[in-house]
Coordinates of C-alpha atoms and ligand atoms in Angstrom, one line a residue:
M127 CA 25.4 19.7 -4.8
K128 CA 23.5 16.8 -6.5
I129 CA 19.8 16.6 -5.6
A130 CA 17.7 13.7 -6.7
V131 CA 13.9 13.9 -6.5
I132 CA 11.7 10.9 -6.8
G133 CA 8.2 11.7 -7.9
S134 CA 6.9 14.9 -9.3
T135 CA 3.2 15.5 -8.7
H136 CA 2.4 18.1 -6.0
A137 CA 5.1 17.6 -3.3
G138 CA 7.9 17.0 -5.9
T139 CA 6.9 19.8 -8.2
A140 CA 6.7 22.3 -5.3
A141 CA 10.1 21.1 -4.1
V142 CA 11.7 21.2 -7.5
T143 CA 10.5 24.7 -8.5
N144 CA 11.6 26.2 -5.2
M145 CA 14.9 24.4 -5.2
A146 CA 15.7 25.5 -8.7
N147 CA 15.3 29.1 -7.6
L148 CA 17.0 28.8 -4.2
Y149 CA 20.0 26.7 -5.3
P150 CA 20.8 27.8 -8.9
E151 CA 24.2 26.0 -8.8
A152 CA 22.7 22.6 -7.8
E153 CA 22.4 19.8 -10.2
I154 CA 18.7 18.6 -9.8
T155 CA 17.5 15.4 -11.3
V156 CA 13.8 14.3 -11.2
Y157 CA 12.8 10.7 -11.6
E158 CA 9.1 10.4 -12.4
K159 CA 7.3 7.2 -13.4
N160 CA 4.5 9.0 -15.3
D161 CA 4.8 11.0 -18.5
N162 CA 3.4 14.1 -16.8
V163 CA 3.9 16.2 -13.7
S164 CA 1.5 18.1 -11.4
F165 CA -1.8 16.4 -12.3
L166 CA -4.6 17.9 -10.1
S167 CA -6.4 14.7 -9.0
C168 CA -8.9 17.0 -7.3
G169 CA -10.3 17.7 -10.8
L170 CA -10.7 14.0 -11.7
A171 CA -14.4 13.8 -10.8
L172 CA -15.0 17.1 -12.6
Y173 CA -13.2 15.8 -15.7
V174 CA -15.1 12.5 -15.6
G175 CA -18.4 14.5 -15.1
G176 CA -17.6 16.7 -18.1
V177 CA -17.4 20.0 -16.0
V178 CA -13.7 20.3 -17.0
E179 CA -13.6 19.9 -20.7
D180 CA -9.9 20.7 -21.4
P181 CA -7.7 18.2 -19.4
Q182 CA -4.7 20.5 -19.9
G183 CA -6.2 22.8 -17.3
L184 CA -5.6 20.0 -14.7
F185 CA -1.9 20.6 -14.9
Y186 CA -0.1 23.6 -13.6
S187 CA 3.4 22.6 -14.6
S188 CA 5.1 20.4 -17.2
P189 CA 8.4 18.5 -17.8
E190 CA 9.3 21.2 -20.3
Q191 CA 8.7 24.0 -17.8
L192 CA 10.8 22.3 -15.2
R193 CA 13.6 21.7 -17.8
G194 CA 13.4 25.4 -18.4
L195 CA 14.5 25.9 -14.8
G196 CA 17.6 23.9 -15.5
V197 CA 16.3 20.6 -14.0
T198 CA 17.1 17.3 -15.6
M199 CA 13.7 15.5 -16.0
K200 CA 13.9 11.7 -16.2
M201 CA 10.3 11.1 -17.2
Q202 CA 8.9 7.6 -17.4
H203 CA 11.8 6.5 -15.1
A204 CA 10.9 4.4 -12.1
V205 CA 13.4 4.3 -9.2
Q206 CA 13.8 0.7 -8.1
E207 CA 16.4 0.9 -5.3
I208 CA 17.9 3.5 -3.0
D209 CA 21.2 2.7 -1.4
T210 CA 21.1 5.1 1.5
A211 CA 24.6 4.2 2.8
R212 CA 26.3 4.9 -0.6
K213 CA 23.8 7.6 -1.5
Q214 CA 23.0 6.0 -4.8
I215 CA 19.8 5.2 -6.7
K216 CA 19.0 2.7 -9.4
A217 CA 16.1 3.5 -11.9
V218 CA 14.8 2.0 -15.0
N219 CA 13.7 3.8 -18.1
L220 CA 10.1 2.4 -18.5
V221 CA 10.2 3.0 -22.3
T222 CA 13.5 1.5 -23.3
G223 CA 14.2 -0.8 -20.3
E224 CA 17.6 0.8 -19.8
E225 CA 19.0 0.9 -16.3
V226 CA 20.1 4.2 -14.9
N227 CA 22.4 4.6 -11.9
D228 CA 22.9 7.9 -10.1
S229 CA 24.2 9.3 -6.9
Y230 CA 22.9 12.2 -4.7
D231 CA 24.1 14.5 -1.9
K232 CA 20.4 15.2 -1.0
L233 CA 17.5 13.0 -1.8
V234 CA 13.9 14.4 -1.9
M235 CA 11.3 11.6 -1.4
S236 CA 8.0 12.7 -2.9
T237 CA 6.7 9.3 -4.1
G238 CA 3.2 10.0 -2.9
S239 CA 0.5 7.3 -2.4
W240 CA -1.4 4.6 -4.2
P241 CA -5.0 3.5 -3.9
I242 CA -5.5 0.6 -1.6
I243 CA -6.8 -2.6 -3.3
P244 CA -8.4 -4.8 -0.6
P245 CA -7.6 -8.5 -0.8
I246 CA -10.9 -9.5 -2.4
D247 CA -11.5 -12.1 -5.1
G248 CA -12.0 -10.7 -8.6
T249 CA -10.2 -7.3 -8.3
K250 CA -8.2 -8.1 -11.4
L251 CA -11.3 -8.3 -13.6
D252 CA -11.6 -5.8 -16.4
N253 CA -13.6 -2.6 -15.6
I254 CA -12.5 -2.5 -12.0
L255 CA -10.7 0.8 -12.0
L256 CA -8.7 3.0 -9.7
A257 CA -9.0 6.8 -9.5
K258 CA -5.7 8.5 -8.9
N259 CA -3.7 9.8 -11.9
F260 CA -4.4 11.3 -15.3
N261 CA -4.2 8.0 -17.2
Q262 CA -6.7 6.4 -14.8
A263 CA -9.0 9.4 -15.3
N264 CA -8.9 8.9 -19.0
T265 CA -9.6 5.2 -18.6
I266 CA -12.6 5.9 -16.4
I267 CA -14.0 8.3 -19.0
E268 CA -13.4 5.9 -21.9
K269 CA -14.9 2.9 -20.1
S270 CA -17.8 4.7 -18.6
R271 CA -19.0 5.9 -22.0
E272 CA -20.7 2.6 -22.9
V273 CA -21.8 1.4 -19.5
K274 CA -25.2 1.6 -17.8
H275 CA -24.5 0.9 -14.2
V276 CA -21.5 2.0 -12.1
T277 CA -20.6 0.9 -8.6
V278 CA -18.3 3.1 -6.5
V279 CA -16.7 1.3 -3.5
G280 CA -15.7 3.7 -0.7
A281 CA -17.7 6.6 0.4
G282 CA -14.9 9.0 1.2
Y283 CA -14.8 12.4 -0.6
I284 CA -13.4 10.9 -3.8
G285 CA -16.0 8.1 -4.0
V286 CA -18.8 10.6 -3.2
E287 CA -17.6 13.1 -5.9
L288 CA -17.5 10.3 -8.5
V289 CA -21.0 9.1 -7.6
E290 CA -22.2 12.7 -8.2
A291 CA -20.3 12.8 -11.5
F292 CA -21.7 9.5 -12.8
Q293 CA -25.2 10.2 -11.6
Q294 CA -25.2 13.5 -13.4
A295 CA -23.9 11.8 -16.5
G296 CA -27.0 9.7 -16.5
K297 CA -25.6 6.4 -15.1
E298 CA -27.3 4.2 -12.6
V299 CA -25.1 4.4 -9.6
T300 CA -24.5 2.3 -6.4
L301 CA -22.3 3.4 -3.6
I302 CA -21.0 0.8 -1.2
D303 CA -19.2 1.4 2.1
G304 CA -18.5 -0.8 5.1
V305 CA -19.3 2.0 7.4
D306 CA -23.0 2.9 7.9
R307 CA -22.7 6.4 6.6
I308 CA -20.8 8.4 4.0
L309 CA -18.0 10.8 4.6
N310 CA -17.6 9.5 8.1
K311 CA -14.0 10.7 8.5
Y312 CA -14.9 14.3 7.6
L313 CA -18.4 15.1 9.0
D314 CA -20.7 14.0 11.8
Q315 CA -24.0 12.3 11.0
E316 CA -26.2 15.4 11.2
F317 CA -24.2 16.7 8.2
T318 CA -23.8 13.5 6.2
D319 CA -27.6 12.8 6.5
H320 CA -28.2 15.8 4.2
V321 CA -25.7 14.5 1.6
E322 CA -27.1 11.0 1.7
Q323 CA -30.6 12.4 1.2
A324 CA -29.4 14.4 -1.8
F325 CA -28.1 11.1 -3.4
I326 CA -31.3 9.2 -2.5
D327 CA -33.5 11.9 -4.0
R328 CA -31.6 11.5 -7.3
G329 CA -31.9 7.7 -7.4
V330 CA -28.4 6.7 -6.2
E331 CA -28.5 3.4 -4.4
L332 CA -26.6 3.6 -1.1
R333 CA -25.5 0.3 0.3
L334 CA -23.9 1.5 3.6
G335 CA -22.7 -0.8 6.3
E336 CA -22.1 -3.5 3.7
T337 CA -18.7 -5.1 3.0
V338 CA -17.7 -6.2 -0.5
T339 CA -16.7 -9.8 -0.4
R340 CA -16.0 -10.5 -4.1
F341 CA -16.4 -9.4 -7.6
E342 CA -17.9 -11.7 -10.2
G343 CA -17.5 -11.9 -14.0
K344 CA -15.8 -13.9 -16.8
N345 CA -13.2 -11.3 -18.0
T346 CA -15.1 -8.2 -17.2
V347 CA -16.8 -7.4 -13.9
E348 CA -20.5 -8.3 -13.9
A349 CA -21.5 -8.1 -10.2
V350 CA -20.3 -7.0 -6.8
V351 CA -21.1 -9.3 -4.0
T352 CA -21.4 -7.9 -0.5
N353 CA -22.1 -9.5 2.9
A354 CA -25.7 -8.4 2.4
G355 CA -26.5 -8.9 -1.3
R356 CA -25.4 -8.7 -4.9
V357 CA -25.3 -5.7 -7.3
E358 CA -25.2 -6.3 -11.1
T359 CA -22.8 -3.7 -12.5
D360 CA -20.8 -2.9 -15.6
L361 CA -18.0 -0.8 -14.0
V362 CA -16.5 -0.5 -10.5
I363 CA -14.3 2.3 -9.2
M364 CA -12.4 1.4 -6.1
C365 CA -12.0 4.4 -3.7
V366 CA -11.2 2.8 -0.4
G367 CA -8.2 4.9 0.6
F368 CA -4.5 5.4 0.0
R369 CA -1.3 3.9 1.3
P370 CA 2.0 5.7 1.2
N371 CA 4.4 4.6 -1.6
T372 CA 7.4 4.1 0.6
E373 CA 8.7 0.5 -0.1
L374 CA 11.9 2.0 -1.5
L375 CA 12.9 3.3 2.0
K376 CA 11.4 0.5 4.1
G377 CA 13.7 -0.3 7.0
K378 CA 16.0 2.7 6.0
V379 CA 14.1 5.6 7.6
D380 CA 11.5 5.8 10.4
M381 CA 7.9 5.3 9.4
L382 CA 4.4 5.0 11.0
P383 CA 3.0 1.4 11.0
N384 CA 1.2 2.1 7.7
G385 CA 4.5 3.0 6.0
A386 CA 4.1 6.8 6.1
I387 CA 7.6 8.4 6.5
T388 CA 7.9 10.4 9.7
V389 CA 9.6 13.8 9.3
D390 CA 10.6 16.4 11.8
D391 CA 9.3 20.0 11.7
Y392 CA 11.8 20.7 8.9
M393 CA 10.8 17.8 6.6
R394 CA 13.9 15.8 7.5
T395 CA 13.6 12.0 7.7
S396 CA 15.7 10.0 10.2
D397 CA 18.4 9.9 7.4
P398 CA 20.1 13.3 7.5
D399 CA 20.4 13.5 3.7
I400 CA 16.8 12.5 2.9
L401 CA 13.9 14.9 3.1
A402 CA 10.4 13.9 2.4
A403 CA 7.1 15.6 1.5
G404 CA 3.5 14.9 0.6
D405 CA 1.4 11.7 0.6
C406 CA 4.4 9.5 1.3
C407 CA 4.8 11.2 4.7
A408 CA 3.0 11.5 8.0
V409 CA 2.0 15.1 9.0
K410 CA 1.9 16.9 12.3
Y411 CA -1.8 16.9 13.2
N412 CA -2.3 19.9 15.4
P413 CA -5.6 18.8 17.1
T414 CA -3.8 15.9 18.7
G415 CA -0.2 17.0 18.4
Q416 CA 0.6 13.5 17.0
A417 CA 1.9 12.4 13.6
A418 CA -1.0 11.3 11.4
Y419 CA -1.5 10.1 7.8
I420 CA -3.6 12.8 6.0
P421 CA -2.9 12.6 2.3
L422 CA -4.0 16.0 0.9
A423 CA -2.6 18.1 -1.9
T424 CA -2.6 21.1 0.5
N425 CA -0.2 19.3 2.8
A426 CA 1.9 18.1 -0.2
V427 CA 2.5 21.6 -1.7
R428 CA 3.3 23.1 1.7
M429 CA 5.7 20.3 2.6
G430 CA 7.4 20.3 -0.8
T431 CA 8.0 24.0 -0.4
L432 CA 9.4 23.5 3.1
V433 CA 11.7 20.7 1.8
A434 CA 13.3 23.2 -0.6
R435 CA 13.7 25.9 2.2
N436 CA 15.2 23.4 4.7
L437 CA 17.3 21.4 2.3
I438 CA 20.7 22.6 3.6
E439 CA 19.8 23.7 7.1
P440 CA 16.6 24.0 9.1
V441 CA 15.2 27.5 8.5
M442 CA 11.4 27.2 8.4
K443 CA 9.2 25.1 10.6
N444 CA 6.1 23.2 9.5
V445 CA 3.2 24.6 11.4
G446 CA 1.3 21.4 11.0
T447 CA -2.2 20.7 9.7
Q448 CA -5.8 20.4 10.8
G449 CA -6.7 18.2 7.8
T450 CA -8.9 21.0 6.5
S451 CA -11.0 20.0 3.5
G452 CA -14.0 21.1 1.6
L453 CA -16.6 19.5 -0.7
H454 CA -19.3 20.5 -3.1
I455 CA -22.0 17.9 -3.9
Y456 CA -25.0 19.0 -6.0
D457 CA -26.2 22.3 -4.3
L458 CA -24.5 21.5 -0.9
N459 CA -21.3 23.2 0.2
M460 CA -19.5 21.6 3.1
A461 CA -16.1 21.8 4.8
S462 CA -14.5 20.6 7.9
T463 CA -11.3 21.1 9.9
G464 CA -9.8 19.2 12.9
L465 CA -11.7 16.6 14.8
T466 CA -15.3 15.7 14.4
E467 CA -17.2 14.2 17.3
T468 CA -17.0 10.9 15.5
S469 CA -13.2 11.1 15.0
A470 CA -12.7 12.4 18.6
Q471 CA -14.6 9.5 20.0
A472 CA -12.5 7.0 17.9
M473 CA -9.3 8.6 19.3
D474 CA -10.7 8.7 22.8
V475 CA -10.6 12.5 23.0
H476 CA -13.4 14.0 25.0
V477 CA -14.9 17.0 23.2
K478 CA -17.9 19.3 23.7
S479 CA -19.7 20.8 20.7
I480 CA -21.9 23.7 19.9
T481 CA -24.2 23.7 16.8
I482 CA -25.6 26.8 15.3
N483 CA -28.5 26.6 12.8
E484 CA -29.4 29.9 11.2
K485 CA -29.8 31.7 7.9
H486 CA -26.5 32.7 6.3
R487 CA -27.7 36.3 5.8
P488 CA -30.7 38.5 6.8
E489 CA -34.1 37.2 5.7
F490 CA -34.9 40.6 4.1
M491 CA -32.5 39.7 1.4
P492 CA -34.0 38.0 -1.7
T493 CA -32.5 34.6 -0.6
A494 CA -31.2 33.4 2.7
E495 CA -29.9 29.8 3.0
D496 CA -29.8 27.6 6.1
V497 CA -26.3 27.2 7.6
M498 CA -25.4 24.4 10.0
L499 CA -22.1 25.1 11.9
K500 CA -20.7 22.8 14.6
V501 CA -17.6 23.7 16.6
S502 CA -16.0 21.2 18.9
Y503 CA -13.7 22.2 21.8
L504 CA -11.8 20.6 24.6
P505 CA -13.9 20.9 27.8
D506 CA -11.0 21.9 30.2
S507 CA -8.8 24.2 28.1
R508 CA -11.8 25.2 26.0
K509 CA -9.5 25.3 23.0
I510 CA -11.2 24.8 19.6
I511 CA -10.4 21.4 18.2
G512 CA -12.6 21.0 15.2
A513 CA -15.4 22.4 13.1
Q514 CA -17.9 21.5 10.3
V515 CA -20.2 23.6 8.2
L516 CA -22.9 22.8 5.6
S517 CA -25.0 25.2 3.6
K518 CA -26.4 25.8 0.1
A519 CA -24.7 29.2 0.4
D520 CA -20.9 29.0 0.1
V521 CA -19.8 29.7 3.6
T522 CA -17.0 27.2 3.5
Q523 CA -14.3 29.9 4.0
S524 CA -15.5 30.1 7.6
I525 CA -13.8 26.7 8.1
N526 CA -10.5 28.1 7.0
T527 CA -11.0 30.8 9.7
L528 CA -11.6 28.0 12.3
S529 CA -8.5 26.1 11.0
V530 CA -6.5 29.2 11.9
C531 CA -8.2 29.3 15.3
I532 CA -7.2 25.6 16.0
Q533 CA -3.6 26.3 14.8
T534 CA -3.2 29.2 17.1
G535 CA -4.9 27.6 20.1
M536 CA -7.9 30.0 20.3
T537 CA -10.5 29.1 22.9
I538 CA -14.2 28.8 22.1
D539 CA -14.9 31.8 24.4
E540 CA -12.5 34.0 22.5
L541 CA -14.2 33.1 19.3
G542 CA -17.4 34.8 20.6
F543 CA -15.8 38.3 20.3
V544 CA -13.5 38.1 17.3
D545 CA -14.0 41.0 14.9
F546 CA -15.8 39.8 11.8
F547 CA -17.3 42.2 9.3
F548 CA -21.1 42.4 8.6
Q549 CA -22.7 43.2 5.3
P550 CA -26.2 42.0 4.5
H551 CA -25.1 40.5 1.1
F552 CA -22.8 38.1 3.0
N553 CA -23.8 37.5 6.6
Q554 CA -25.6 38.5 9.8
P555 CA -24.6 41.2 12.3
W556 CA -23.5 38.6 14.7
N557 CA -21.4 36.2 12.5
F558 CA -22.3 32.6 13.1
L559 CA -18.7 31.9 14.2
N560 CA -19.2 34.5 17.0
K561 CA -22.5 32.9 17.8
A562 CA -20.9 29.5 18.3
G563 CA -18.5 31.1 20.8
L564 CA -21.3 33.0 22.6
A565 CA -23.4 29.9 22.8
A566 CA -20.6 27.9 24.3
A567 CA -20.2 30.6 27.0
D568 CA -23.9 30.3 27.7
T569 CA -23.7 26.5 28.1
R570 CA -20.8 27.0 30.5
K571 CA -22.8 29.5 32.6
A572 CA -25.7 27.1 32.7
E573 CA -23.4 24.3 33.9
L574 CA -21.9 26.5 36.6
V575 CA -25.4 27.5 38.0
Ligands
FAD62 C1 -9.5 11.7 -7.1 C2 -8.7 12.5 -6.1 C3 -9.2 13.7 -5.7 C4 -8.5 14.5 -4.8 N1 -9.0 15.7 -4.4 C5 -8.3 16.5 -3.5 C6 -8.7 17.8 -3.1 O1 -9.8 18.2 -3.5 N2 -8.0 18.5 -2.2 C7 -6.8 18.0 -1.7 O2 -6.1 18.7 -0.9 N3 -6.3 16.8 -2.1 C8 -7.0 16.0 -2.9 N4 -6.6 14.8 -3.3 C9 -5.3 14.3 -2.7 C10 -4.1 14.8 -3.5 O3 -4.3 14.5 -4.9 C11 -2.8 14.1 -3.0 O4 -2.7 14.4 -1.6 C12 -1.6 14.6 -3.7 O5 -1.7 14.2 -5.1 C13 -0.3 14.2 -3.1 O6 0.7 14.7 -3.9 P1 2.1 14.0 -3.8 O7 3.0 14.7 -4.8 O8 2.6 13.9 -2.4 O9 1.9 12.5 -4.2 P2 1.3 11.8 -5.5 O10 0.2 12.7 -6.1 O11 0.9 10.4 -5.1 O12 2.5 11.8 -6.5 C14 3.6 11.0 -6.4 C15 4.4 10.9 -7.6 O13 5.5 10.0 -7.4 C16 5.7 9.2 -8.6 N5 6.4 8.0 -8.1 C17 6.1 7.1 -7.1 N6 7.0 6.2 -7.0 C18 8.0 6.4 -7.9 C19 9.2 5.8 -8.3 N7 9.6 4.7 -7.6 N8 9.9 6.3 -9.2 C20 9.5 7.4 -9.9 N9 8.4 8.1 -9.6 C21 7.6 7.6 -8.6 C22 4.3 8.9 -9.0 O14 4.3 8.5 -10.4 C23 3.6 10.3 -8.8 O15 3.7 11.1 -9.9 C24 -7.3 14.0 -4.2 C25 -6.8 12.8 -4.7 C26 -7.5 12.0 -5.6 C27 -6.9 10.7 -6.1

């Protein structure tokens, strides 16, 4: 059996390592445009900020390691065409220019995503950079050394992490987003207010609700112009989101309107010999039951592993995702799973929410930090549909617990009586998750009276 894999960061590397073990007789060939595999982009801001000093720690595999598993690694090879009828691919060696033709019995599509570059004048100026792969991380570090002022466009989690990194490195920083608050896809306003204040307290300029209209400069960027003003700047990092890298299969397999490949529960595309995983795909989003585009490394490694298991026949189902994610900005720890009230409203899903504000552990302990937990649920079925937490104490694992609750269809009332441990170092006798469940039951009683 000949298996071709296109792309080897997280989804591809997970698929390849598992396939090499499961199918030792198979002939596996990986085509990868970059000169490295498995770069952990999640460490990019930490690397830029100097927290991670040795960049080698940002890789958990290497072409040599995969070759050691018997895999043929065609590094710095870009696949240019896929003939799905003949099951053939054409690639080019980016170093020599040589054309490579190959055939496959099974194709694993793990081409991931690429940052969106909005159609704005001036995006080609020098010092307007993207933040995705290792080479780009190195360019950001190199270019930022000399500059005084940095502008980050896009206040999602990547933009926000970079703002923190640049501010801590002593740069003047402006953060611009068209939406009127940061992190609006992950957290509701009462949470993001705290994070915005943390930036304001440290002198970061927030220009929210402003749209970038153009970049100005001769060769190198000198200013960002928005619908509300002008920011003089030396360096711009574009963090406005990602689009799936799926041009190669356009019109050949089913996709969402944004180009994300749709896969079934077993990672099979609409072409029986092509499986796909990671950022190039849509995922099953449990809170709505619909396919959604949620590019996360967590989804990528799980899907890549499932591709390997289901390559020959469907044996292991994808349980789907809640889009669970976490973030650490200065001394604030936050995490969310499933729908927020903001995202529910945008999707026309009616939810109710309970918010618990309390200390993370008893106040007789030397320190006790505030915790804000919000749990959202469907009013009729009372099933938990989303949750958010923020605290200076690291209570983010509670969101993983609530992710399980969403996945298994637990109701808010059942949450009130789940068995959680108590130990004064860590928490209160009534865990704040239980309290959310109990409070929801109280509101219901009040409504019935
Ligand atoms: C700055 C940053 C921080 C992040 N932080 C987190 C985090 O904290 N937690 C989290 O869960 N996720 C995080 N993510 C998201 C995560 O990095 C992605 O979800 C993950 O990289 C997806 O992996 P992938 O293998 O599907 O795709 P990608 O990482 O996009 O990799 C695709 C690979 O395919 C190759 N390729 C594409 N086209 C071709 C072709 N034609 N021929 C050959 N090779 C090709 C590319 O070179 C690339 O190596 C972060 C992303 C960024 C950019």
